[in-house]
Short mmCIF file of C-alpha atoms in Angstrom, two decimals:
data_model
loop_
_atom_site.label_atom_id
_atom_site.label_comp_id
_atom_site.label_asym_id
_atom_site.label_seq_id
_atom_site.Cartn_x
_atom_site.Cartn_y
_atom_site.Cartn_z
CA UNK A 1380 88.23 195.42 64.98
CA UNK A 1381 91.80 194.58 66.89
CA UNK A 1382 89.00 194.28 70.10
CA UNK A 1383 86.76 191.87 68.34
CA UNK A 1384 89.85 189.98 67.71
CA UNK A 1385 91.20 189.99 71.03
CA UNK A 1386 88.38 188.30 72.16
CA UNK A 1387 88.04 186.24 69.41
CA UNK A 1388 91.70 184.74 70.62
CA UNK A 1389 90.57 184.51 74.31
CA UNK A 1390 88.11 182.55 73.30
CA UNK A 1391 89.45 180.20 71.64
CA UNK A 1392 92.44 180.20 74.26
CA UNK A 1393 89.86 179.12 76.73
CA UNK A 1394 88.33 176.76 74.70
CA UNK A 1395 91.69 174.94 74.04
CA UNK A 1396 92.26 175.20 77.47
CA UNK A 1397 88.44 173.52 78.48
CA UNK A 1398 89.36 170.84 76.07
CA UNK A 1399 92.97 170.50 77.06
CA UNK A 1400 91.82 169.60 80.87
CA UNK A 1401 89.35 167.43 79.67
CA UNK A 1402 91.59 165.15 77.89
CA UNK A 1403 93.71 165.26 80.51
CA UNK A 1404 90.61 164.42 83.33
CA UNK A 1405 90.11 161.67 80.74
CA UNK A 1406 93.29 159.96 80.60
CA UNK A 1407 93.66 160.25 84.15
CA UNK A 1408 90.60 158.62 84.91
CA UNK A 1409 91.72 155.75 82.03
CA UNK A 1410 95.25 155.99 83.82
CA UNK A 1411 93.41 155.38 87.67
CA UNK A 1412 91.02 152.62 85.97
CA UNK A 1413 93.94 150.57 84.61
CA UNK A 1414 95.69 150.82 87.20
CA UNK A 1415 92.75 149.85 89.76
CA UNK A 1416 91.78 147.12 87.43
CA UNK A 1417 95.33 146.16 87.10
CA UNK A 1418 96.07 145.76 91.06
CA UNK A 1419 92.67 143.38 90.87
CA UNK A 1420 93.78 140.82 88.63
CA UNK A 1421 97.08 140.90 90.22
CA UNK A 1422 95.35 140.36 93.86
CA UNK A 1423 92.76 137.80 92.32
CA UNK A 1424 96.43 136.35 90.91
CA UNK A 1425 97.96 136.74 94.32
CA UNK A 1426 94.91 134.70 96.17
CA UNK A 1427 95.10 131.73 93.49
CA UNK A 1428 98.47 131.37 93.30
CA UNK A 1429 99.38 131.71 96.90
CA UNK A 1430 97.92 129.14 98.88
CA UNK A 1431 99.65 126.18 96.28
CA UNK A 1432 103.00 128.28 96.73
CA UNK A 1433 102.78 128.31 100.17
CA UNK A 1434 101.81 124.74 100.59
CA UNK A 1435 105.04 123.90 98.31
CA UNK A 1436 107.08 126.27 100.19
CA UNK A 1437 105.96 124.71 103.40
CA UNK A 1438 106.53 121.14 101.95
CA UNK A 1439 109.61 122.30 100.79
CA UNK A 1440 110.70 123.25 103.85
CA UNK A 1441 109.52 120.52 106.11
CA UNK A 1442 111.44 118.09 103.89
CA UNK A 1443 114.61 120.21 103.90
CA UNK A 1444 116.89 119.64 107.24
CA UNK A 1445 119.62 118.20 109.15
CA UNK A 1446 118.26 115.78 111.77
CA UNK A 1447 119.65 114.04 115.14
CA UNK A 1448 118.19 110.90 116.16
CA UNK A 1449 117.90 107.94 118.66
CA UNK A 1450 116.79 104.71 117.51
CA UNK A 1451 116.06 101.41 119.19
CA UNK A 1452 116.48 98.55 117.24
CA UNK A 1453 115.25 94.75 116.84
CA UNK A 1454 115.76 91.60 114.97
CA UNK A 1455 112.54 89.58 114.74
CA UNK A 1456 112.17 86.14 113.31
CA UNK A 1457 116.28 86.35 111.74
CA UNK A 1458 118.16 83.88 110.80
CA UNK A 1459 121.21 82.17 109.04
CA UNK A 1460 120.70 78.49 109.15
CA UNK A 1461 123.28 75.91 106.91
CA UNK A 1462 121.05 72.89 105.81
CA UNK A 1463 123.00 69.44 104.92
CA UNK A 1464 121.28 67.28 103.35
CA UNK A 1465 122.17 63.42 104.90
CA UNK A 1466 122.23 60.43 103.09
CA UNK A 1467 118.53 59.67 104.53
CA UNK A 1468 117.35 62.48 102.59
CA UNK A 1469 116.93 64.44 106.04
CA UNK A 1470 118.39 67.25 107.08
CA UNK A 1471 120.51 68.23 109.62
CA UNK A 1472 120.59 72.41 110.60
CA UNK A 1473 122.95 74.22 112.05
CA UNK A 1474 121.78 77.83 113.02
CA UNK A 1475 125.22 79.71 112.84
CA UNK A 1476 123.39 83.40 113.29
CA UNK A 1477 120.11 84.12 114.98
CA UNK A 1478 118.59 87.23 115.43
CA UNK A 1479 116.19 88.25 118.22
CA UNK A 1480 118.55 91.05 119.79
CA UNK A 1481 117.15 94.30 120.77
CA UNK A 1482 119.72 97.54 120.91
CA UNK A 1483 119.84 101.25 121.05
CA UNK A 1484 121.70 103.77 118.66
CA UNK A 1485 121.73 107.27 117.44
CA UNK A 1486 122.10 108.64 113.23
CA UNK A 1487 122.01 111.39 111.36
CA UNK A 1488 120.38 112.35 108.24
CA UNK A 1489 120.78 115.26 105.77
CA UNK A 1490 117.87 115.41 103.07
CA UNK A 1491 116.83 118.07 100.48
CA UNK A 1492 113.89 118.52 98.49
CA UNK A 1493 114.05 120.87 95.43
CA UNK A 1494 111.41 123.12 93.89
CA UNK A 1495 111.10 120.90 90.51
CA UNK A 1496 110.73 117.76 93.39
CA UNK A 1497 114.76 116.38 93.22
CA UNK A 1498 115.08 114.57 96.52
CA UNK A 1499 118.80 113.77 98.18
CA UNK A 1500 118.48 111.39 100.79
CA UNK A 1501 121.29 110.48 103.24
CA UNK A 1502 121.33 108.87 106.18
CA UNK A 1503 123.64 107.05 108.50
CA UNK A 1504 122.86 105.09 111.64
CA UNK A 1505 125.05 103.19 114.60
CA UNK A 1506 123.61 100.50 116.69
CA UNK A 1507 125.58 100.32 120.36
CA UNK A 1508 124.85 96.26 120.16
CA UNK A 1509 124.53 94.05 117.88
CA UNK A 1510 121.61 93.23 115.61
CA UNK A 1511 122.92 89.43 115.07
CA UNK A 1512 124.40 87.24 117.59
CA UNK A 1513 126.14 83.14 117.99
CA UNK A 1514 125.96 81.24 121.08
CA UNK A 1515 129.85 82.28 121.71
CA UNK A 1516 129.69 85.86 120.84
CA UNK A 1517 130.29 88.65 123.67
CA UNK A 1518 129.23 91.70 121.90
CA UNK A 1519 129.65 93.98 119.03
CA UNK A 1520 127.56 96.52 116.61
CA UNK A 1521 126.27 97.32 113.27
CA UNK A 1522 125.66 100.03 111.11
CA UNK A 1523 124.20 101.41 107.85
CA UNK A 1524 124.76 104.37 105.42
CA UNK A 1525 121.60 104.99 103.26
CA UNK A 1526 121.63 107.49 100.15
CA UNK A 1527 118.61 107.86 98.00
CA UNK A 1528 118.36 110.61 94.33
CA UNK A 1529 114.60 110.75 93.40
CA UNK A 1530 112.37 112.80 91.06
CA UNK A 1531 109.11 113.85 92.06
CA UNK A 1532 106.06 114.97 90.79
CA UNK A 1533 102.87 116.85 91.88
CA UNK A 1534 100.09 114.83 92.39
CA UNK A 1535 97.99 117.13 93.72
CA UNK A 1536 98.51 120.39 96.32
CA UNK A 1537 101.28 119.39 99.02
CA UNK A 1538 101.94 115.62 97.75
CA UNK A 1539 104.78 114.31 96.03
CA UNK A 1540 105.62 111.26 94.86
CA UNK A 1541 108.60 109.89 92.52
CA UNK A 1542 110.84 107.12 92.12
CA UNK A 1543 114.44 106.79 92.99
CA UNK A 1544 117.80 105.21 92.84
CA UNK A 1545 118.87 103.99 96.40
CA UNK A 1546 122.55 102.76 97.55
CA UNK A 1547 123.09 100.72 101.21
CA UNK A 1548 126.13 99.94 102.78
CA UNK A 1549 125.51 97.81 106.36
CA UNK A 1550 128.15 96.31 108.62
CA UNK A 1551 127.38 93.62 111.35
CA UNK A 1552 129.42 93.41 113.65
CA UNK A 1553 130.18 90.14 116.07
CA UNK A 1554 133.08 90.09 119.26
CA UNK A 1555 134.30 87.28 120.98
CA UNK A 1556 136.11 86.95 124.13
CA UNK A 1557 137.33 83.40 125.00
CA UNK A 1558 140.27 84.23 127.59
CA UNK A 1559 143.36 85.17 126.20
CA UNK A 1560 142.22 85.24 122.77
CA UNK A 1561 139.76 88.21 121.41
CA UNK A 1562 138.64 87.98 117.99
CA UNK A 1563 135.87 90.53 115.41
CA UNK A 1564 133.79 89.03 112.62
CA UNK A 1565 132.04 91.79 110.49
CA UNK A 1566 130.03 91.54 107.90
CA UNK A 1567 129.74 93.96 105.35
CA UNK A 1568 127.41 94.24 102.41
CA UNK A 1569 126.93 96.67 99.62
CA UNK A 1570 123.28 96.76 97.85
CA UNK A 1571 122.14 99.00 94.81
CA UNK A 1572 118.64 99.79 93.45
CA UNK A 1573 115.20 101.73 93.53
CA UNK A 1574 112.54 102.47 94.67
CA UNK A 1575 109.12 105.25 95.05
CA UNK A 1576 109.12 107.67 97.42
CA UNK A 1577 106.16 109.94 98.89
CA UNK A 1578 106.42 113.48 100.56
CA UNK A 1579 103.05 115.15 101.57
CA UNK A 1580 102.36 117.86 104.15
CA UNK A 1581 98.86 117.37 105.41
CA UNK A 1582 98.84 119.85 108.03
CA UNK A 1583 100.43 122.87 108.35
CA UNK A 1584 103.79 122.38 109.74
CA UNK A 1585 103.29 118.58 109.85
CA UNK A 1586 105.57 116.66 106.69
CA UNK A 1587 104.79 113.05 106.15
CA UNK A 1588 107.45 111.58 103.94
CA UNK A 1589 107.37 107.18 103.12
CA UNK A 1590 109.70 105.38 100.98
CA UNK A 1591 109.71 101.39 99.96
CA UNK A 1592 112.34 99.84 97.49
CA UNK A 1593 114.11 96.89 96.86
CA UNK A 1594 117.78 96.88 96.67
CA UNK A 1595 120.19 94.24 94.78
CA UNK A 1596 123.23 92.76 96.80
CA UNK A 1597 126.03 93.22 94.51
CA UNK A 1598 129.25 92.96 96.98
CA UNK A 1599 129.98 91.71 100.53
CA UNK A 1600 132.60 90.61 102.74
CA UNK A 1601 133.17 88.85 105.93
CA UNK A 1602 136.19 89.18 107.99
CA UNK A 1603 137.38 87.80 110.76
CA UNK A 1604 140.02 89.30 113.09
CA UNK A 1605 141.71 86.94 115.42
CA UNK A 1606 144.52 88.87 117.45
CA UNK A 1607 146.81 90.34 114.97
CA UNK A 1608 145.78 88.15 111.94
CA UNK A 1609 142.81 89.44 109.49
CA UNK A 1610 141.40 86.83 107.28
CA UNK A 1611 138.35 87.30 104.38
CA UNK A 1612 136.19 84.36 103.78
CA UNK A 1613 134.92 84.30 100.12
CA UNK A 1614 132.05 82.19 101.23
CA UNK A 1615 129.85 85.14 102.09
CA UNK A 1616 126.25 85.90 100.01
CA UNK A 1617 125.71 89.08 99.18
CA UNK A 1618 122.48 90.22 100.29
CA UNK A 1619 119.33 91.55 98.90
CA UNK A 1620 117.75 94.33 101.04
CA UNK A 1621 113.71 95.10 100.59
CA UNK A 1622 113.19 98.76 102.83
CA UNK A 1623 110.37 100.41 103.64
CA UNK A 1624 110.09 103.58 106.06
CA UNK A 1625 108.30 106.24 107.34
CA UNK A 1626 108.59 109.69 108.98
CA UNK A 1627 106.32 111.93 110.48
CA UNK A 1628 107.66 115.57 111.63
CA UNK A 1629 105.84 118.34 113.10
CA UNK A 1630 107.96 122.15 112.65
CA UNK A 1631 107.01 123.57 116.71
CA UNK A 1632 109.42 126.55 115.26
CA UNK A 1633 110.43 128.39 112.06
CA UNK A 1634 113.51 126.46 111.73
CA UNK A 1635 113.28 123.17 114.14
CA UNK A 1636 110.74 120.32 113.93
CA UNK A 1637 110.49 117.10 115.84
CA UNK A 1638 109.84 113.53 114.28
CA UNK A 1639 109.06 110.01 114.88
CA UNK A 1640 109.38 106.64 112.23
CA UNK A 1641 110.12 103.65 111.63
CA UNK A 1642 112.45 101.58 109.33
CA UNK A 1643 112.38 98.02 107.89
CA UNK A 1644 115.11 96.50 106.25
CA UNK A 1645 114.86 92.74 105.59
CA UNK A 1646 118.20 91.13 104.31
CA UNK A 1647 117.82 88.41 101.93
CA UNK A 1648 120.34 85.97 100.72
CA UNK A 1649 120.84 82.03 99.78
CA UNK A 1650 123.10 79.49 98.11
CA UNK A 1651 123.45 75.73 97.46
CA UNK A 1652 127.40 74.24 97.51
CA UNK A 1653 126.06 70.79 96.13
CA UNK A 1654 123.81 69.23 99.20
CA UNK A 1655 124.54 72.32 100.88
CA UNK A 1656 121.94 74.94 101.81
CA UNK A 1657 122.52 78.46 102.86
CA UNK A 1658 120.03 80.93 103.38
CA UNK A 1659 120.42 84.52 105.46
CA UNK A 1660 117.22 86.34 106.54
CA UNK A 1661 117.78 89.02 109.12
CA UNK A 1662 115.17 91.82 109.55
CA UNK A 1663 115.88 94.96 111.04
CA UNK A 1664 113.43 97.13 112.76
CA UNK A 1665 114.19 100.46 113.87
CA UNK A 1666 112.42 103.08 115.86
CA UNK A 1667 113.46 106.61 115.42
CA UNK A 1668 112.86 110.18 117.46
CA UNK A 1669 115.09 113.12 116.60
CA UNK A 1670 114.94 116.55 116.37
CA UNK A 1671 116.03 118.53 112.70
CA UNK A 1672 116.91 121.87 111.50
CA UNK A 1673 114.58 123.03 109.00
CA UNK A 1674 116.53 125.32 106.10
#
C-alpha cells in the first residue's frame, strides 16, 4: 500500500515535471519568435527609415559650415545718370557714376540649416576696388553684409525649399586724389525684405543651395570726406536690391568641402526734383571659390 503510493507520487512528480519543461520549451520558443520577429520589423524599420535620414543628415550637413572665399567682381551695364529736362523738351545727361569696373575680394559666410529646415544665413564680402567709378576718382572699395532667417520644407528626399526674410547693408566706396587735397565719398545703403530659398543634395557629398529675393531700400547715406571735414548729402535714393545666387559644394572630407557660385545683386533707385531725373542702376556680379568647414 505505502509502495503503491510511492509510485503513485513519482509519477505524478514526473508528470509535473514533463509538463513543467514543456511549458517552459513553449514559452521559450514564443520568447525566441518574438524576439526574432521583433529584430525584423525593426531591421525592415531600419532599411526604410535610413536612407531619408541619411540623405537629411547629409543635407544637413553640407549646408552647415563656416566658409572662406575669393571673389572677383564686375559691374556690367551700371549706371547713375541725372537727366534735365531743357526748355526744348530735350534732354541733357550727365553720367555722374558708371559702372564697368572689374575687382577682386575675399568674404566669409557662416550658415546653418536645422533639422525642422530653419536656415541662418550670413555673409559678408570686401571688394579690394571699387565696383563704381567718376572720371576723377583714384580708387576705393565696397562691401556688403548679407543675413537671411528662412523656413523650409521637404519637398521630396534631400530638397528643401522655404521662404525667408533677408537684410543687406552695402557700402561703395569712391577716393580722390587731386594734389594736396584727398577726399572719400561712400555710399551706404540699408535694404530689407524676402525672398525663397532652395537647398538640395543631389549627390552624395555634393549640396546645391539657390536663393532669389527682392529687397526694399529703406535707408541710405552718402558722405563725403574732404580733409578733415565730413559732410552728408540728403540727396541720396535709397536703393532697391533684387538678388539671386547660387552655390554648389562638393564635401572631399568628413568635415571640409569646396564650392563655387555666383551672386547678382542689381541696385535699383530713381527720383524726379521737378524737371529733374535721377535714376541709379548698378549690378553687381560676383564669382566665388572658397573652401568651408562642415559641422
Amino acid at each position: 500500500m505505502g509502495q503503491t503510493e510511492g509510485l503513485d507520487a513519482l509519477s505524478k512528480g514526473r508528470f509535473r515535471s514533463a509538463l513543467l519543461t514543456r511549458l517552459l520549451g513553449h514559452f521559450s520558443k514564443k520568447e525566441v519568435i518574438m524576439r526574432n520577429s521583433t529584430a525584423v520589423l525593426l531591421s525592415i524599420a531600419f532599411l526604410l527609415i535610413f536612407p531619408a535620414a541619411a540623405w537629411a543628415s547629409d543635407l544637413i550637413r553640407g549646408d552647415n559650415y563656416i566658409g572662406i572665399y575669393g571673389q572677383a567682381i564686375g559691374s556690367p551695364e551700371s549706371f547713375n545718370p541725372i537727366n534735365t529736362q531743357a526748355l526744348a523738351q530735350s534732354f541733357r545727361t550727365k553720367n555722374l557714376v558708371h559702372g564697368g569696373n572689374a575687382s577682386g575680394g575675399v568674404g566669409v559666410v557662416l550658415s546653418g540649416l536645422t533639422r525642422d529646415n530653419v536656415l541662418l544665413h550670413l555673409g559678408f564680402n570686401y571688394g579690394f576696388s571699387p565696383t563704381i567709378s567718376q572720371v576723377t576718382s583714384s580708387g576705393g572699395h565696397s562691401l556688403a553684409f548679407n543675413a537671411r532667417l528662412g523656413k523650409g520644407f521637404n519637398l521630396e528626399r534631400g530638397l528643401v525649399i522655404g521662404p525667408y526674410l533677408g537684410y543687406q547693408y552695402a557700402q561703395f566706396n569712391l577716393d580722390y586724389d587731386h594734389g594736396p587735397y584727398t577726399a572719400e565719398e561712400s555710399y551706404n545703403n540699408n535694404a530689407i525684405g524676402g525672398g525663397l530659398f532652395v537647398a538640395a543634395e543631389p549627390l552624395r557629398d555634393v549640396t546645391l543651395s539657390a536663393h532669389a529675393g527682392y529687397l526694399v531700400g529703406i535707408s541710405e547715406t552718402n558722405r563725403f570726406h574732404v580733409s578733415n571735414l565730413s559732410v552728408t548729402s540728403g540727396r541720396a535714393l535709397s536703393a532697391s536690391v533684387l538678388q539671386v545666387g547660387g552655390k554648389i559644394s562638393y564635401r572631399f572630407l568628413p568635415d571640409l568641402s569646396a564650392f563655387v557660385g555666383m551672386d547678382y545683386d542689381r541696385y535699383m533707385a530713381g527720383k524726379h526734383y521737378g524737371p529733374v531725373d535721377v535714376r541709379t542702376r548698378l549690378n553687381v556680379l560676383r564669382g566665388l571659390v572658397g573652401l568651408a568647414y562642415n559641422f
